[in-house]
Short mmCIF file of C-alpha atoms and ligand atoms in Angstrom, two decimals:
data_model
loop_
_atom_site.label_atom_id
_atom_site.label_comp_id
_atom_site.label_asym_id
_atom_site.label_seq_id
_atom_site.Cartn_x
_atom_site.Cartn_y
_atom_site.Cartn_z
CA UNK A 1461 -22.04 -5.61 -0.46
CA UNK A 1462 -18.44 -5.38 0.25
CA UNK A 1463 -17.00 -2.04 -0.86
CA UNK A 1464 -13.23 -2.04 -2.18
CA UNK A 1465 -10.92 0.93 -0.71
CA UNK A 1466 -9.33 2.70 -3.40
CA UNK A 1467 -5.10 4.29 -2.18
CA UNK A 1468 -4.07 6.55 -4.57
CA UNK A 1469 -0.39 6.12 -5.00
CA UNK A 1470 1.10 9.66 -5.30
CA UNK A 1471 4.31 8.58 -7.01
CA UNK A 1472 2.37 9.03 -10.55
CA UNK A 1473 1.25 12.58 -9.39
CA UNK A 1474 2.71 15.76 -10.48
CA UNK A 1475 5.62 16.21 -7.39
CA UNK A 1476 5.77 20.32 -8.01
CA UNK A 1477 1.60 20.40 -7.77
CA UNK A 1478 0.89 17.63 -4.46
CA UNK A 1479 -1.12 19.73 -3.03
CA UNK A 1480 -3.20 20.30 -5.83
CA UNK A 1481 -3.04 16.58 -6.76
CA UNK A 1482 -3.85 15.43 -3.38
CA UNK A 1483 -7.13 18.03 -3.10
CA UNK A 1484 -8.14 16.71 -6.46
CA UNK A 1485 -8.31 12.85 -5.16
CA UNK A 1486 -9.59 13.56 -1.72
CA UNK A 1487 -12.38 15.06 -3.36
CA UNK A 1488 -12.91 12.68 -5.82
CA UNK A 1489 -13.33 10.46 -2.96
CA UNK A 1490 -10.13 8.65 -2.58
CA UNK A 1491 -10.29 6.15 0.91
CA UNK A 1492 -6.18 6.14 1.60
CA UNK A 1493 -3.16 8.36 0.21
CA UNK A 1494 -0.54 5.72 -0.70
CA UNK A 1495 3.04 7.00 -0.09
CA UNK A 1496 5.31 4.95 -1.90
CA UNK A 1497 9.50 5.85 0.08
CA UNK A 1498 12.13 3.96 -1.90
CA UNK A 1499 16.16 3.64 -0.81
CA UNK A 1500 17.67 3.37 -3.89
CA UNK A 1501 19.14 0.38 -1.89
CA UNK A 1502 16.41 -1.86 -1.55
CA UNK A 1503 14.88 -0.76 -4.77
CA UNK A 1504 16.68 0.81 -7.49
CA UNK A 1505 15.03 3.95 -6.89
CA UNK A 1506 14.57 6.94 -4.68
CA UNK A 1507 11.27 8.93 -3.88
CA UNK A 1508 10.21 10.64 -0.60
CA UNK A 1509 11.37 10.78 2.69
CA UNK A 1510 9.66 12.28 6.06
CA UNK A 1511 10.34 15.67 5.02
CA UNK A 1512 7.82 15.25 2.20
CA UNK A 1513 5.16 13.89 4.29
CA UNK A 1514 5.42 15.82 6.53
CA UNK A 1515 4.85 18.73 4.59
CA UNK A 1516 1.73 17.33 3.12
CA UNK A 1517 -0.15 16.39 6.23
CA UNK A 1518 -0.75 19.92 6.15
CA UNK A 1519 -2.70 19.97 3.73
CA UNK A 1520 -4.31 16.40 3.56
CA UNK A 1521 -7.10 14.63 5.66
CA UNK A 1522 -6.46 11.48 4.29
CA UNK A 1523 -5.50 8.05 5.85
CA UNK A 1524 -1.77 8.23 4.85
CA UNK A 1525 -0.31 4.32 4.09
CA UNK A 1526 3.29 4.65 4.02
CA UNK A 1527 4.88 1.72 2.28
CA UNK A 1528 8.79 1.81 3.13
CA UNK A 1529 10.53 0.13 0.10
CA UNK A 1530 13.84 0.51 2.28
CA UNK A 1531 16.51 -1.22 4.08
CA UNK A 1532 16.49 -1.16 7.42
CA UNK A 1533 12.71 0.02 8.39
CA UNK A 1534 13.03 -0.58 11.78
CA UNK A 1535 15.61 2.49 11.90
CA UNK A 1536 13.68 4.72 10.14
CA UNK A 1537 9.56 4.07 10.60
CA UNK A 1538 9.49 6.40 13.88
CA UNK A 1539 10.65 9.65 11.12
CA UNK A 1540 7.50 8.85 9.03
CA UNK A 1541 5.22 8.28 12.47
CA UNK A 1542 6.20 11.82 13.80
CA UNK A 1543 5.80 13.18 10.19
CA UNK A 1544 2.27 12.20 10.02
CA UNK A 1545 1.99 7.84 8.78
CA UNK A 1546 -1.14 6.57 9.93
CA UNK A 1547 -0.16 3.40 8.63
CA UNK A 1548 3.62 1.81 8.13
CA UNK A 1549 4.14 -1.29 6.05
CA UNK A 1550 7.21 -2.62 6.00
CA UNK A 1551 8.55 -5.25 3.29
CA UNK A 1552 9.01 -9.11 4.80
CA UNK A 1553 12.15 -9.12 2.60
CA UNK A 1554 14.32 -6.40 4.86
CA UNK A 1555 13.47 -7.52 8.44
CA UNK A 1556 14.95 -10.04 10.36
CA UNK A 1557 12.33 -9.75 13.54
CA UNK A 1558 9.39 -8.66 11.93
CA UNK A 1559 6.76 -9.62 14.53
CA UNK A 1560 9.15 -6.83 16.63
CA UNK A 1561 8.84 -4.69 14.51
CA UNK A 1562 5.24 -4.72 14.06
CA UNK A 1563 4.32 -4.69 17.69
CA UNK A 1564 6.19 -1.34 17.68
CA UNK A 1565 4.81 -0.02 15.17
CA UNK A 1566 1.14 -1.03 16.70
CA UNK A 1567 1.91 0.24 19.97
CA UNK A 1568 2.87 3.52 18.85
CA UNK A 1569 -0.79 3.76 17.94
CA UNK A 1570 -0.17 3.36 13.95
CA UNK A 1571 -1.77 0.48 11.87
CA UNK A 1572 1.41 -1.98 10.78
CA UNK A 1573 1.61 -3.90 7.36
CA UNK A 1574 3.79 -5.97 5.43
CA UNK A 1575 4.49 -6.23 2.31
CA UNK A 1576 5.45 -9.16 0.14
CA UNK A 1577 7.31 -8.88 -3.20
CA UNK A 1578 6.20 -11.35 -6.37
CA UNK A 1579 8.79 -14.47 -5.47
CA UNK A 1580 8.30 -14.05 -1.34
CA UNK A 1581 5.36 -16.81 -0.99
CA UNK A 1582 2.21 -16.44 1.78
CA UNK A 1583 3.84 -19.04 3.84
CA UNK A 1584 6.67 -16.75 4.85
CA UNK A 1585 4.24 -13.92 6.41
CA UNK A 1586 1.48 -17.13 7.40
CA UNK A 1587 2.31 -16.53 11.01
CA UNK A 1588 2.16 -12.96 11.18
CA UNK A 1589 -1.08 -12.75 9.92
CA UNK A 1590 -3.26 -12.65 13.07
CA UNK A 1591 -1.09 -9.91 14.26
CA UNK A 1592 -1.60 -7.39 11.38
CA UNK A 1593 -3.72 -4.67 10.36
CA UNK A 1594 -2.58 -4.64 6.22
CA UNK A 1595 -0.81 -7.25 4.11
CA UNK A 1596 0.36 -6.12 1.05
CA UNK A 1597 0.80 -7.92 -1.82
CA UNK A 1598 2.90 -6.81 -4.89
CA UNK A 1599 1.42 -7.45 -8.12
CA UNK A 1600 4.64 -5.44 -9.81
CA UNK A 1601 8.58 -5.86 -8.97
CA UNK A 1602 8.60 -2.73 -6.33
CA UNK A 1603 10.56 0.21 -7.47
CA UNK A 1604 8.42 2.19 -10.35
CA UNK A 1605 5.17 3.56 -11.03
CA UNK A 1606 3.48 2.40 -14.29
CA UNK A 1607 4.54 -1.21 -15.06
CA UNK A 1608 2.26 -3.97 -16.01
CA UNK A 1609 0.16 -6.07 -13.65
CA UNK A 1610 1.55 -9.69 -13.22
CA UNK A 1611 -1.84 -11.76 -13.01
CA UNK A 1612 0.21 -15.14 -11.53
CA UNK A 1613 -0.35 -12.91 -8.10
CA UNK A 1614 -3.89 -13.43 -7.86
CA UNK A 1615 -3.53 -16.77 -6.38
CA UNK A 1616 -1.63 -15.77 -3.46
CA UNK A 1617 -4.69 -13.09 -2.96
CA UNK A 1618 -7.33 -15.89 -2.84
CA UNK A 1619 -4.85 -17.71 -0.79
CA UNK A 1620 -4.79 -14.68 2.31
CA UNK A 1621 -8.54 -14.14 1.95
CA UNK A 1622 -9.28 -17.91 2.66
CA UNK A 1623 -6.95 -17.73 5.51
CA UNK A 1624 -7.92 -14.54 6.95
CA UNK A 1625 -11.47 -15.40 6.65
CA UNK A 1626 -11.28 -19.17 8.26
CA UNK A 1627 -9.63 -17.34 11.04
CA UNK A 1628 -11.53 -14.40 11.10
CA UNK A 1629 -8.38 -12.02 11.39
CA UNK A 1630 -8.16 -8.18 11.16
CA UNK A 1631 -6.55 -7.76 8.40
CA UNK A 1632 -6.99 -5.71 4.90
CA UNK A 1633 -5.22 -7.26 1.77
CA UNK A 1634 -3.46 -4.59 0.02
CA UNK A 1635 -2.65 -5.13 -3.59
CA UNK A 1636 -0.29 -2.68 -5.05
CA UNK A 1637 0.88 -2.26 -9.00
CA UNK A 1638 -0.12 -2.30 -12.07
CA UNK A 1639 -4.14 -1.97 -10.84
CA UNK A 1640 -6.27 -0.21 -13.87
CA UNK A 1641 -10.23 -1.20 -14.76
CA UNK A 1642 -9.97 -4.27 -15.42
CA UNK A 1643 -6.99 -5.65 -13.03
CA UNK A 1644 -9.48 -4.15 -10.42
CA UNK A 1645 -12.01 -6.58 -11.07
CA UNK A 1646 -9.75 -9.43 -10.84
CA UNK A 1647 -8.46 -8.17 -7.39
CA UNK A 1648 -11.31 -7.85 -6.16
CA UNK A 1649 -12.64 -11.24 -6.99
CA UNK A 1650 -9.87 -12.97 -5.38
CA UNK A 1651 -10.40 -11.13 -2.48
CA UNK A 1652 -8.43 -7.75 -2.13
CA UNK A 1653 -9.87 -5.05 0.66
CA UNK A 1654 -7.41 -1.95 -0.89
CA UNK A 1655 -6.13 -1.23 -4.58
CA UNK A 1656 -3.12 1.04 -4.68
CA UNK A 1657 -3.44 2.84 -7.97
CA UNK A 1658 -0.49 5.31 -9.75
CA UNK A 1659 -0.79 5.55 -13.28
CA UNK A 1660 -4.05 4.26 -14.07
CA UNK A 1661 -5.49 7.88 -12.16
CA UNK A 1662 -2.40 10.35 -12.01
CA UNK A 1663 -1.86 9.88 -15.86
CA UNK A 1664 -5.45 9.34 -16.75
CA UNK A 1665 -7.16 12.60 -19.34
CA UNK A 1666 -9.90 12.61 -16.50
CA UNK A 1667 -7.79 11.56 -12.96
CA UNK A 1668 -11.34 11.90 -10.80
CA UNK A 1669 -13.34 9.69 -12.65
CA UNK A 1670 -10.89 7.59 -13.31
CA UNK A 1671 -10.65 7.10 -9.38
CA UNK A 1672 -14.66 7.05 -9.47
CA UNK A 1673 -14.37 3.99 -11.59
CA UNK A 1674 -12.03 1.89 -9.74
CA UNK A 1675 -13.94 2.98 -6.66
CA UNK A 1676 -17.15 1.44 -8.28
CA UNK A 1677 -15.20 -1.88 -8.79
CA UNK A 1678 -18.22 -4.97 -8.16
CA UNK A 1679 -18.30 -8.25 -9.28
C1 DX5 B 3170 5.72 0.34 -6.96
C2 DX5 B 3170 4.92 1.09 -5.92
C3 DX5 B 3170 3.51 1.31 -6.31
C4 DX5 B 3170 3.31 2.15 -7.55
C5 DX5 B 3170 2.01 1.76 -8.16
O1 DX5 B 3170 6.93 -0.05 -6.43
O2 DX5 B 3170 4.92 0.40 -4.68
O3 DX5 B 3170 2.76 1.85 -5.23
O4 DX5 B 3170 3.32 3.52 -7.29
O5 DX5 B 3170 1.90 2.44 -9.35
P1 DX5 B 3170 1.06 1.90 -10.58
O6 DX5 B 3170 -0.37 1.89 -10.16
O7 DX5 B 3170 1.35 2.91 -11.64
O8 DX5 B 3170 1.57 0.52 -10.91
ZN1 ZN B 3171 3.46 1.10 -3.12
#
């Protein structure tokens, strides 16, 4: 049976403990380490830059799936490659030439994604699809941790995995925001690989088996 990937999103962790936080999901058996990097500028908010990921691939083994909530990526990806991105996804909403973009990020050896906010439709990343290793679909208005899943997404999930599966692309549907329990399920049933998760572990009394649960998601 298909297993769901489960990408702790370390915005919701405590920032003056990472490394504690991050030991605590890797061995709870987290799949990915989602590092959300926000602008202020493309989202009203700021986060992390290379310097902080860079200091924690010292101490993590983890995939790390850097989702750049910024302006201008195309400037700025190559910082978050040398500071240790496995993966780079990129919003469709701040690139002009995006299949550029992701060939350069895929020839550098890194896994490219793109990400789609709630009012961009499938069509507008439709074409890219074949070329991608991660689409990521937001299920919250990008920009903060801890806001409330908006269940009119789930049709564009169904809508990739019937695509990606007629064509039988390589590509892992992300969903990202506002995934708990019982939003798990449903993303999962329409067809989502990975569920980022912030709140619903970080700020949960038990964070491990809080992870343990989503990572037991069926149908
Ligand atoms: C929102 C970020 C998400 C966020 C998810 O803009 O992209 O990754 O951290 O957090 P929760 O799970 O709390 O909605
Ligand atoms: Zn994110």
């Amino acid at each position: 049976m298909k297993k769901v990937l489960i990408a702790p999103s370390i915005l919701s962790a405590d920032f003056s403990n990472l490394d504690r936080d991050i030991a605590m999901i890797e061995q709870a058996g987290a799949d990915w380490l989602h590092i959300d990097v926000m602008d202020g500028h493309f989202v009203p908010n700021i986060t992390i830059g290379p310097l902080v990921v860079k200091s924690i691939r010292k101490c993590s083994k983890l995939f790390f799936d850097v989702h750049l909530m910024i302006t201008n990526p195309e400037k700025y990806w190559k910082n978050f490659h040398s500071a240790g991105a496995d993966a780079i996804v990129f919003h469709e909403e701040a690139v002009t030439d995006k299949i550029k973009l992701v060939n350069e990020i895929k020839n550098s050896g890194l896994k490219a994604g793109v990400s789609i906010k709630p009012k961009t439709p499938v069509s507008s990343i439709e074409k890219m699809l074949p070329l991608l290793d991660i689409v990521l679909v937001m299920t919250v208005e990008p920009g903060f941790g801890g806001q409330s899943f908006m269940e009119d997404m789930l049709p564009k999930i169904s809508q990739l995995r019937k695509i990606i599966d007629e064509n039988k692309y390589n590509c892992l549907i992300e969903v990202d925001g506002g995934i708990n329990i019982d939003t798990a399920k449903q993303c999962f049933s329409a067809g989502a690989d990975v569920l980022v998760s912030g709140n619903s572990i970080f700020a949960a009394k038990d964070p491990q088996q809080s992870l343990k649960d989503l990572k037991s998601v069926r149908v």
